[in-house]
Amino acid sequence: MKSYCVVEWHKPFEMIEREDPTPTGREVVVRVRRSGVCHSDVHIWEGYFDYGDGQKFRMEDRGMKLPHTLGHEILGEVIAAGPDVENPPIGQTMLVHPWIGCGECRACTEERENDCEKMQALGVARPGGFATHVIVPDAKFLVDIGDVDPTVAAPYACSGVTVYTALKKLLPIHDDEWLAIMGAGGLGLAAITIAKAMGFKNVISVDMGQEKLSAAVDMGADETIDVREEADALKALREKSKGKLLSVLDTVGMEATSQLGFNGLSKTGRYVIVGLHGGTFKAPLPKLPQLSLTVRGSYVGSCNDLKELMELVKAGKVKSVPITVRPLEKAYDTIVDLAEGNVVGRVVLTTED
């Protein structure tokens, strides 16, 4: 097998060849066909997440050792299974749920493995999908994609399930109320079409630049705000939501988006953040009880969440975000492009010609 690995933080990947993996227990081996590239991969490649005020959450402090294979949006053919797997789907192309927990804590036993405090996620704690093969610790984390295009399906393992799970936290919402989605990158665009599939009637997309916002309209956004063009973006947000901004999903997670989204909320509004760009969140404490506001984080999703989402996708209710396909060998170039903001939608790597 070939893996494209981080061998030094913030440096080019190195291709490393190893013996093909042999599964044990309930493990399965997946020959990778597609691997999406996520902005989280950029932060891990850089070696840290920005906690603001000069603080950094470093991957090496978490225990990550190099070399490491990134990639958590994995789809491929099941080619081998351990002896404890009953009726393994050998030969089938499956989506891999990467957000794997310890298997023993309360979150894991309640099938909320994304809430596990000792998460062993593929591409983060375990070797990921920027490779020709990957070991999945348990066959239960394989998800059927039906007739969905493998290139389209791969990003749902992270960008899709992340926003789907967060959007569930923003329900219920009435038909005359509004949802604002901060950011129109891969996460933001996925959030728009998934929100529409879930029944959100009124969606505002907020970002910089008409190329991204045009893509947001294509995904189903009812209104857009280009913060570069607005003298007062907060006023525009309140006006376009008609004073009924009850839900904000922040797919960027930087100080500017958090302040705009949070301050735009109407009374009893909810702000949910999934973006990991970095910085600190600040708000007047009395405002929270006075307006009965909710501020909440949401981290990826469970395998059941991914299965629910894929049912919407298989039913044709979710539109694919713009996707660029590149060969696996371009993993490092893609990370750089993503870090520099040169990607619209999503890039999916392929091991196939």
mmCIF file of C-alpha atoms in Angstrom:
data_model
loop_
_atom_site.group_PDB
_atom_site.id
_atom_site.type_symbol
_atom_site.label_atom_id
_atom_site.label_comp_id
_atom_site.label_asym_id
_atom_site.label_seq_id
_atom_site.Cartn_x
_atom_site.Cartn_y
_atom_site.Cartn_z
ATOM 1 C CA MET A 1 0.000 0.000 0.000
ATOM 2 C CA LYS A 2 1.009 3.587 -0.582
ATOM 3 C CA SER A 3 0.340 6.410 1.882
ATOM 4 C CA TYR A 4 0.906 10.134 1.447
ATOM 5 C CA CYS A 5 2.036 11.182 4.900
ATOM 6 C CA VAL A 6 2.811 14.238 6.973
ATOM 7 C CA VAL A 7 6.437 13.643 7.977
ATOM 8 C CA GLU A 8 7.051 17.162 9.276
ATOM 9 C CA TRP A 9 4.479 19.769 10.293
ATOM 10 C CA HIS A 10 3.620 22.263 7.552
ATOM 11 C CA LYS A 11 5.947 20.559 5.065
ATOM 12 C CA PRO A 12 5.318 18.558 1.875
ATOM 13 C CA PHE A 13 3.922 15.049 2.213
ATOM 14 C CA GLU A 14 6.090 12.014 1.677
ATOM 15 C CA MET A 15 4.921 8.855 -0.058
ATOM 16 C CA ILE A 16 5.588 5.821 2.119
ATOM 17 C CA GLU A 17 5.115 2.219 1.003
ATOM 18 C CA ARG A 18 4.093 -0.451 3.497
ATOM 19 C CA GLU A 19 2.841 -4.025 3.426
ATOM 20 C CA ASP A 20 -0.849 -4.340 2.583
ATOM 21 C CA PRO A 21 -2.803 -4.506 5.865
ATOM 22 C CA THR A 22 -4.242 -7.740 7.252
ATOM 23 C CA PRO A 23 -7.456 -7.392 9.296
ATOM 24 C CA THR A 24 -8.064 -8.984 12.683
ATOM 25 C CA GLY A 25 -11.189 -9.297 14.832
ATOM 26 C CA ARG A 26 -13.958 -7.108 13.434
ATOM 27 C CA GLU A 27 -11.629 -5.049 11.264
ATOM 28 C CA VAL A 28 -12.138 -4.602 7.545
ATOM 29 C CA VAL A 29 -9.684 -3.475 4.898
ATOM 30 C CA VAL A 30 -10.919 -0.932 2.383
ATOM 31 C CA ARG A 31 -9.161 -0.304 -0.902
ATOM 32 C CA VAL A 32 -9.583 3.458 -1.161
ATOM 33 C CA ARG A 33 -11.394 4.720 -4.264
ATOM 34 C CA ARG A 34 -12.125 8.271 -3.127
ATOM 35 C CA SER A 35 -10.851 10.493 -0.313
ATOM 36 C CA GLY A 36 -12.203 13.968 0.311
ATOM 37 C CA VAL A 37 -9.961 16.797 1.465
ATOM 38 C CA CYS A 38 -11.278 18.788 4.430
ATOM 39 C CA HIS A 39 -10.161 22.053 6.005
ATOM 40 C CA SER A 40 -9.524 20.130 9.218
ATOM 41 C CA ASP A 41 -6.765 18.361 7.305
ATOM 42 C CA VAL A 42 -5.132 21.756 6.821
ATOM 43 C CA HIS A 43 -5.069 22.435 10.564
ATOM 44 C CA ILE A 44 -3.675 18.988 11.329
ATOM 45 C CA TRP A 45 -1.006 19.395 8.609
ATOM 46 C CA GLU A 46 -0.063 22.741 10.163
ATOM 47 C CA GLY A 47 0.236 20.944 13.482
ATOM 48 C CA TYR A 48 -2.188 22.955 15.609
ATOM 49 C CA PHE A 49 -5.576 24.608 16.051
ATOM 50 C CA ASP A 50 -5.700 28.313 16.934
ATOM 51 C CA TYR A 51 -7.352 28.803 20.338
ATOM 52 C CA GLY A 52 -6.930 32.574 20.207
ATOM 53 C CA ASP A 53 -5.062 34.973 22.488
ATOM 54 C CA GLY A 54 -1.798 33.276 21.567
ATOM 55 C CA GLN A 55 -2.950 29.798 22.596
ATOM 56 C CA LYS A 56 -2.518 26.784 20.348
ATOM 57 C CA PHE A 57 -3.878 23.265 20.614
ATOM 58 C CA ARG A 58 -0.977 21.274 19.193
ATOM 59 C CA MET A 59 -1.467 17.898 17.572
ATOM 60 C CA GLU A 60 1.710 16.520 19.153
ATOM 61 C CA ASP A 61 0.340 17.447 22.597
ATOM 62 C CA ARG A 62 -2.689 15.339 21.751
ATOM 63 C CA GLY A 63 -0.364 12.421 21.096
ATOM 64 C CA MET A 64 -0.178 12.463 17.316
ATOM 65 C CA LYS A 65 3.081 11.025 16.057
ATOM 66 C CA LEU A 66 4.636 11.465 12.641
ATOM 67 C CA PRO A 67 4.601 10.157 9.997
ATOM 68 C CA HIS A 68 0.808 10.373 9.826
ATOM 69 C CA THR A 69 -1.687 9.762 7.038
ATOM 70 C CA LEU A 70 -4.453 12.364 6.837
ATOM 71 C CA GLY A 71 -7.863 11.979 5.210
ATOM 72 C CA HIS A 72 -11.183 11.200 6.898
ATOM 73 C CA GLU A 73 -13.693 11.376 4.019
ATOM 74 C CA ILE A 74 -13.064 7.829 2.845
ATOM 75 C CA LEU A 75 -14.917 5.663 0.371
ATOM 76 C CA GLY A 76 -13.716 2.416 -1.133
ATOM 77 C CA GLU A 77 -14.077 -1.269 -1.890
ATOM 78 C CA VAL A 78 -14.108 -3.734 0.977
ATOM 79 C CA ILE A 79 -11.440 -6.304 0.110
ATOM 80 C CA ALA A 80 -10.830 -8.195 3.357
ATOM 81 C CA ALA A 81 -12.396 -8.737 6.772
ATOM 82 C CA GLY A 82 -11.336 -10.118 10.132
ATOM 83 C CA PRO A 83 -12.624 -13.514 11.344
ATOM 84 C CA ASP A 84 -15.239 -11.969 13.647
ATOM 85 C CA VAL A 85 -17.082 -10.104 10.875
ATOM 86 C CA GLU A 86 -20.295 -11.854 9.887
ATOM 87 C CA ASN A 87 -21.273 -11.611 6.220
ATOM 88 C CA PRO A 88 -18.624 -9.016 5.300
ATOM 89 C CA PRO A 89 -19.568 -6.949 2.231
ATOM 90 C CA ILE A 90 -16.525 -8.085 0.243
ATOM 91 C CA GLY A 91 -16.404 -6.425 -3.148
ATOM 92 C CA GLN A 92 -18.874 -3.689 -2.243
ATOM 93 C CA THR A 93 -18.039 0.003 -2.366
ATOM 94 C CA MET A 94 -18.920 1.587 0.968
ATOM 95 C CA LEU A 95 -18.632 4.957 2.666
ATOM 96 C CA VAL A 96 -16.575 4.851 5.855
ATOM 97 C CA HIS A 97 -17.749 6.552 9.032
ATOM 98 C CA PRO A 98 -14.417 7.871 10.373
ATOM 99 C CA TRP A 99 -15.493 9.288 13.755
ATOM 100 C CA ILE A 100 -14.706 6.219 15.810
ATOM 101 C CA GLY A 101 -14.623 6.252 19.590
ATOM 102 C CA CYS A 102 -13.097 4.054 22.279
ATOM 103 C CA GLY A 103 -16.064 1.684 22.153
ATOM 104 C CA GLU A 104 -16.410 1.502 25.932
ATOM 105 C CA CYS A 105 -17.571 4.876 27.310
ATOM 106 C CA ARG A 106 -21.186 5.962 27.713
ATOM 107 C CA ALA A 107 -21.121 8.013 24.515
ATOM 108 C CA CYS A 108 -19.939 4.997 22.523
ATOM 109 C CA THR A 109 -22.408 2.552 24.086
ATOM 110 C CA GLU A 110 -25.174 5.061 23.291
ATOM 111 C CA GLU A 111 -23.926 5.204 19.669
ATOM 112 C CA ARG A 112 -22.735 8.793 20.084
ATOM 113 C CA GLU A 113 -19.152 7.908 19.204
ATOM 114 C CA ASN A 114 -18.531 11.468 17.976
ATOM 115 C CA ASP A 115 -18.889 12.584 21.616
ATOM 116 C CA CYS A 116 -16.268 10.119 22.876
ATOM 117 C CA GLU A 117 -13.516 11.808 24.893
ATOM 118 C CA LYS A 118 -10.975 9.272 23.610
ATOM 119 C CA MET A 119 -11.930 9.402 19.957
ATOM 120 C CA GLN A 120 -9.828 7.283 17.614
ATOM 121 C CA ALA A 121 -10.892 8.893 14.352
ATOM 122 C CA LEU A 122 -9.466 7.794 11.024
ATOM 123 C CA GLY A 123 -7.116 10.423 9.635
ATOM 124 C CA VAL A 124 -6.710 11.968 13.084
ATOM 125 C CA ALA A 125 -5.751 9.309 15.629
ATOM 126 C CA ARG A 126 -5.566 6.429 13.153
ATOM 127 C CA PRO A 127 -4.126 6.351 9.615
ATOM 128 C CA GLY A 128 -6.537 7.897 7.150
ATOM 129 C CA GLY A 129 -7.568 7.897 3.542
ATOM 130 C CA PHE A 130 -4.726 9.666 1.730
ATOM 131 C CA ALA A 131 -3.601 6.136 0.912
ATOM 132 C CA THR A 132 -4.453 3.179 -1.277
ATOM 133 C CA HIS A 133 -5.719 1.119 1.678
ATOM 134 C CA VAL A 134 -7.168 1.808 5.109
ATOM 135 C CA ILE A 135 -8.108 -0.390 8.062
ATOM 136 C CA VAL A 136 -11.564 0.294 9.524
ATOM 137 C CA PRO A 137 -11.672 -0.956 13.151
ATOM 138 C CA ASP A 138 -15.216 -2.329 12.938
ATOM 139 C CA ALA A 139 -17.416 -3.329 10.022
ATOM 140 C CA LYS A 140 -20.346 -1.498 11.633
ATOM 141 C CA PHE A 141 -18.780 1.766 10.472
ATOM 142 C CA LEU A 142 -19.403 0.958 6.799
ATOM 143 C CA VAL A 143 -22.309 2.873 5.247
ATOM 144 C CA ASP A 144 -24.205 1.901 2.111
ATOM 145 C CA ILE A 145 -24.277 4.565 -0.629
ATOM 146 C CA GLY A 146 -26.775 2.880 -2.960
ATOM 147 C CA ASP A 147 -26.475 4.272 -6.480
ATOM 148 C CA VAL A 148 -24.879 7.567 -5.400
ATOM 149 C CA ASP A 149 -21.783 8.583 -7.395
ATOM 150 C CA PRO A 150 -18.738 7.639 -5.250
ATOM 151 C CA THR A 151 -17.176 11.061 -5.876
ATOM 152 C CA VAL A 152 -20.311 12.767 -4.591
ATOM 153 C CA ALA A 153 -20.697 10.423 -1.629
ATOM 154 C CA ALA A 154 -17.209 10.708 -0.134
ATOM 155 C CA PRO A 155 -17.513 14.213 1.410
ATOM 156 C CA TYR A 156 -20.681 13.276 3.284
ATOM 157 C CA ALA A 157 -18.474 11.386 5.777
ATOM 158 C CA CYS A 158 -17.336 14.736 7.201
ATOM 159 C CA SER A 159 -18.665 17.913 5.625
ATOM 160 C CA GLY A 160 -22.091 16.380 5.104
ATOM 161 C CA VAL A 161 -22.581 14.673 8.461
ATOM 162 C CA THR A 162 -21.028 17.627 10.313
ATOM 163 C CA VAL A 163 -23.573 20.138 9.056
ATOM 164 C CA TYR A 164 -26.442 17.635 9.174
ATOM 165 C CA THR A 165 -25.832 16.961 12.862
ATOM 166 C CA ALA A 166 -25.473 20.676 13.603
ATOM 167 C CA LEU A 167 -28.637 21.563 11.710
ATOM 168 C CA LYS A 168 -30.593 19.088 13.832
ATOM 169 C CA LYS A 169 -29.526 21.146 16.849
ATOM 170 C CA LEU A 170 -31.091 24.227 15.235
ATOM 171 C CA LEU A 171 -34.543 22.677 14.944
ATOM 172 C CA PRO A 172 -37.403 23.349 15.342
ATOM 173 C CA ILE A 173 -37.754 26.481 13.249
ATOM 174 C CA HIS A 174 -40.946 28.045 11.891
ATOM 175 C CA ASP A 175 -41.558 28.727 8.211
ATOM 176 C CA ASP A 176 -41.350 32.506 8.651
ATOM 177 C CA GLU A 177 -38.027 32.338 10.535
ATOM 178 C CA TRP A 178 -34.539 32.400 9.054
ATOM 179 C CA LEU A 179 -31.338 30.404 9.131
ATOM 180 C CA ALA A 180 -28.022 32.113 8.396
ATOM 181 C CA ILE A 181 -25.063 30.011 7.300
ATOM 182 C CA MET A 182 -21.732 31.675 7.861
ATOM 183 C CA GLY A 183 -19.327 30.671 5.107
ATOM 184 C CA ALA A 184 -19.911 29.299 1.606
ATOM 185 C CA GLY A 185 -16.990 26.911 1.397
ATOM 186 C CA GLY A 186 -17.352 23.142 1.276
ATOM 187 C CA LEU A 187 -19.140 22.991 4.648
ATOM 188 C CA GLY A 188 -21.320 26.011 4.014
ATOM 189 C CA LEU A 189 -22.502 24.902 0.586
ATOM 190 C CA ALA A 190 -23.308 21.437 1.914
ATOM 191 C CA ALA A 191 -25.208 23.039 4.794
ATOM 192 C CA ILE A 192 -27.441 24.998 2.415
ATOM 193 C CA THR A 193 -28.654 22.045 0.372
ATOM 194 C CA ILE A 194 -28.956 19.752 3.397
ATOM 195 C CA ALA A 195 -30.907 22.425 5.288
ATOM 196 C CA LYS A 196 -33.336 22.651 2.386
ATOM 197 C CA ALA A 197 -33.699 18.860 2.373
ATOM 198 C CA MET A 198 -34.455 18.990 6.112
ATOM 199 C CA GLY A 199 -37.210 21.566 5.678
ATOM 200 C CA PHE A 200 -35.542 24.900 6.456
ATOM 201 C CA LYS A 201 -37.534 27.383 4.346
ATOM 202 C CA ASN A 202 -35.431 30.559 4.517
ATOM 203 C CA VAL A 203 -31.642 30.454 4.238
ATOM 204 C CA ILE A 204 -29.114 33.296 4.068
ATOM 205 C CA SER A 205 -25.551 32.577 2.963
ATOM 206 C CA VAL A 206 -22.841 34.912 4.277
ATOM 207 C CA ASP A 207 -19.330 35.039 2.828
ATOM 208 C CA MET A 208 -16.879 37.151 0.826
ATOM 209 C CA GLY A 209 -16.830 37.154 -2.980
ATOM 210 C CA GLN A 210 -19.459 36.552 -5.615
ATOM 211 C CA GLU A 211 -18.028 33.244 -6.855
ATOM 212 C CA LYS A 212 -18.774 31.528 -3.565
ATOM 213 C CA LEU A 213 -22.103 33.292 -3.122
ATOM 214 C CA SER A 214 -23.203 32.361 -6.636
ATOM 215 C CA ALA A 215 -22.470 28.749 -5.721
ATOM 216 C CA ALA A 216 -24.561 29.284 -2.572
ATOM 217 C CA VAL A 217 -27.533 30.394 -4.679
ATOM 218 C CA ASP A 218 -27.095 27.292 -6.833
ATOM 219 C CA MET A 219 -27.295 25.212 -3.658
ATOM 220 C CA GLY A 220 -30.597 26.856 -2.706
ATOM 221 C CA ALA A 221 -29.772 29.974 -0.674
ATOM 222 C CA ASP A 222 -32.695 32.437 -0.639
ATOM 223 C CA GLU A 223 -30.528 35.453 0.209
ATOM 224 C CA THR A 224 -26.813 36.213 0.245
ATOM 225 C CA ILE A 225 -24.627 38.768 1.956
ATOM 226 C CA ASP A 226 -21.177 39.675 0.664
ATOM 227 C CA VAL A 227 -19.505 41.151 3.723
ATOM 228 C CA ARG A 228 -16.933 42.886 1.505
ATOM 229 C CA GLU A 229 -19.673 44.853 -0.227
ATOM 230 C CA GLU A 230 -21.772 45.751 2.820
ATOM 231 C CA ALA A 231 -20.929 48.857 4.814
ATOM 232 C CA ASP A 232 -22.886 47.364 7.724
ATOM 233 C CA ALA A 233 -23.086 43.583 7.440
ATOM 234 C CA LEU A 234 -24.971 43.244 10.739
ATOM 235 C CA LYS A 235 -27.679 45.624 9.541
ATOM 236 C CA ALA A 236 -27.929 43.712 6.263
ATOM 237 C CA LEU A 237 -28.256 40.425 8.134
ATOM 238 C CA ARG A 238 -31.072 41.758 10.296
ATOM 239 C CA GLU A 239 -32.873 43.284 7.320
ATOM 240 C CA LYS A 240 -32.630 40.234 5.076
ATOM 241 C CA SER A 241 -33.851 37.975 7.872
ATOM 242 C CA LYS A 242 -36.723 40.390 8.519
ATOM 243 C CA GLY A 243 -35.797 40.524 12.176
ATOM 244 C CA LYS A 244 -36.429 36.795 12.562
ATOM 245 C CA LEU A 245 -32.976 35.252 12.583
ATOM 246 C CA LEU A 246 -33.576 32.307 14.911
ATOM 247 C CA SER A 247 -30.762 30.041 13.756
ATOM 248 C CA VAL A 248 -27.118 30.586 12.818
ATOM 249 C CA LEU A 249 -24.752 27.840 11.686
ATOM 250 C CA ASP A 250 -21.146 28.997 11.643
ATOM 251 C CA THR A 251 -19.140 26.780 9.300
ATOM 252 C CA VAL A 252 -16.075 29.055 9.481
ATOM 253 C CA GLY A 253 -15.470 29.539 13.179
ATOM 254 C CA MET A 254 -13.457 32.745 13.241
ATOM 255 C CA GLU A 255 -13.992 35.781 15.418
ATOM 256 C CA ALA A 256 -15.594 37.863 12.662
ATOM 257 C CA THR A 257 -18.174 35.211 11.730
ATOM 258 C CA SER A 258 -18.989 34.452 15.349
ATOM 259 C CA GLN A 259 -19.604 38.114 16.181
ATOM 260 C CA LEU A 260 -21.725 38.737 13.107
ATOM 261 C CA GLY A 261 -23.792 35.588 13.505
ATOM 262 C CA PHE A 262 -24.289 35.842 17.255
ATOM 263 C CA ASN A 263 -25.166 39.550 17.248
ATOM 264 C CA GLY A 264 -27.655 39.055 14.421
ATOM 265 C CA LEU A 265 -29.781 36.607 16.413
ATOM 266 C CA SER A 266 -33.325 37.443 17.434
ATOM 267 C CA LYS A 267 -34.627 36.633 20.890
ATOM 268 C CA THR A 268 -34.484 32.863 21.696
ATOM 269 C CA GLY A 269 -32.082 32.422 18.767
ATOM 270 C CA ARG A 270 -29.494 29.640 18.560
ATOM 271 C CA TYR A 271 -25.892 29.912 17.377
ATOM 272 C CA VAL A 272 -24.191 26.608 16.553
ATOM 273 C CA ILE A 273 -20.559 26.483 15.502
ATOM 274 C CA VAL A 274 -18.788 23.706 13.607
ATOM 275 C CA GLY A 275 -15.974 25.709 11.966
ATOM 276 C CA LEU A 276 -12.457 25.435 13.366
ATOM 277 C CA HIS A 277 -10.703 28.430 11.812
ATOM 278 C CA GLY A 278 -9.665 29.738 15.216
ATOM 279 C CA GLY A 279 -9.772 32.615 17.666
ATOM 280 C CA THR A 280 -11.911 33.402 20.679
ATOM 281 C CA PHE A 281 -15.639 33.883 21.179
ATOM 282 C CA LYS A 282 -16.715 36.933 23.186
ATOM 283 C CA ALA A 283 -20.208 38.033 24.180
ATOM 284 C CA PRO A 284 -21.838 40.187 26.895
ATOM 285 C CA LEU A 285 -22.915 37.698 29.549
ATOM 286 C CA PRO A 286 -26.209 39.472 30.472
ATOM 287 C CA LYS A 287 -27.282 39.272 26.823
ATOM 288 C CA LEU A 288 -27.495 35.487 26.981
ATOM 289 C CA PRO A 289 -30.251 35.351 29.633
ATOM 290 C CA GLN A 290 -31.887 38.609 28.555
ATOM 291 C CA LEU A 291 -32.505 37.295 25.044
ATOM 292 C CA SER A 292 -32.659 33.593 25.995
ATOM 293 C CA LEU A 293 -29.891 32.830 23.507
ATOM 294 C CA THR A 294 -28.159 29.508 22.993
ATOM 295 C CA VAL A 295 -24.502 29.113 22.013
ATOM 296 C CA ARG A 296 -23.471 25.579 21.219
ATOM 297 C CA GLY A 297 -20.673 23.658 19.566
ATOM 298 C CA SER A 298 -21.253 20.607 17.400
ATOM 299 C CA TYR A 299 -18.547 18.130 16.408
ATOM 300 C CA VAL A 300 -18.976 15.967 13.298
ATOM 301 C CA GLY A 301 -21.664 13.283 13.777
ATOM 302 C CA SER A 302 -22.438 9.698 14.713
ATOM 303 C CA CYS A 303 -22.618 6.752 12.352
ATOM 304 C CA ASN A 304 -26.407 6.827 12.726
ATOM 305 C CA ASP A 305 -26.381 10.498 11.706
ATOM 306 C CA LEU A 306 -24.391 9.589 8.598
ATOM 307 C CA LYS A 307 -26.844 6.817 7.735
ATOM 308 C CA GLU A 308 -29.780 9.219 8.141
ATOM 309 C CA LEU A 309 -28.082 11.739 5.890
ATOM 310 C CA MET A 310 -27.331 9.130 3.231
ATOM 311 C CA GLU A 311 -31.017 8.215 3.110
ATOM 312 C CA LEU A 312 -31.773 11.836 2.169
ATOM 313 C CA VAL A 313 -28.997 11.729 -0.422
ATOM 314 C CA LYS A 314 -30.134 8.419 -1.910
ATOM 315 C CA ALA A 315 -33.672 9.811 -2.152
ATOM 316 C CA GLY A 316 -32.360 12.639 -4.355
ATOM 317 C CA LYS A 317 -33.146 15.390 -1.836
ATOM 318 C CA VAL A 318 -29.578 16.705 -1.467
ATOM 319 C CA LYS A 319 -27.755 18.490 -4.270
ATOM 320 C CA SER A 320 -24.040 17.861 -4.663
ATOM 321 C CA VAL A 321 -21.689 20.728 -3.926
ATOM 322 C CA PRO A 322 -19.184 21.624 -6.684
ATOM 323 C CA ILE A 323 -16.490 18.928 -6.661
ATOM 324 C CA THR A 324 -13.064 18.862 -8.294
ATOM 325 C CA VAL A 325 -11.466 15.448 -8.739
ATOM 326 C CA ARG A 326 -7.703 15.048 -8.493
ATOM 327 C CA PRO A 327 -5.411 12.016 -8.325
ATOM 328 C CA LEU A 328 -4.297 10.843 -4.890
ATOM 329 C CA GLU A 329 -0.767 11.975 -5.730
ATOM 330 C CA LYS A 330 -2.018 15.577 -5.599
ATOM 331 C CA ALA A 331 -2.956 15.361 -1.910
ATOM 332 C CA TYR A 332 -0.289 17.825 -0.796
ATOM 333 C CA ASP A 333 -0.998 20.328 -3.594
ATOM 334 C CA THR A 334 -4.667 20.206 -2.633
ATOM 335 C CA ILE A 335 -3.913 20.915 1.025
ATOM 336 C CA VAL A 336 -1.942 23.990 -0.030
ATOM 337 C CA ASP A 337 -4.735 25.193 -2.344
ATOM 338 C CA LEU A 338 -7.270 24.763 0.427
ATOM 339 C CA ALA A 339 -5.082 26.611 2.935
ATOM 340 C CA GLU A 340 -4.708 29.509 0.482
ATOM 341 C CA GLY A 341 -8.460 29.727 -0.199
ATOM 342 C CA ASN A 342 -8.229 28.567 -3.808
ATOM 343 C CA VAL A 343 -10.966 25.927 -3.649
ATOM 344 C CA VAL A 344 -14.675 26.381 -4.386
ATOM 345 C CA GLY A 345 -16.721 23.515 -2.995
ATOM 346 C CA ARG A 346 -14.783 20.325 -2.363
ATOM 347 C CA VAL A 347 -11.795 18.446 -3.756
ATOM 348 C CA VAL A 348 -11.999 14.651 -3.829
ATOM 349 C CA LEU A 349 -8.886 12.543 -4.450
ATOM 350 C CA THR A 350 -9.133 9.372 -6.499
ATOM 351 C CA THR A 351 -6.948 6.286 -6.793
ATOM 352 C CA GLU A 352 -8.539 5.399 -10.129
ATOM 353 C CA ASP A 353 -7.461 6.506 -13.601
#
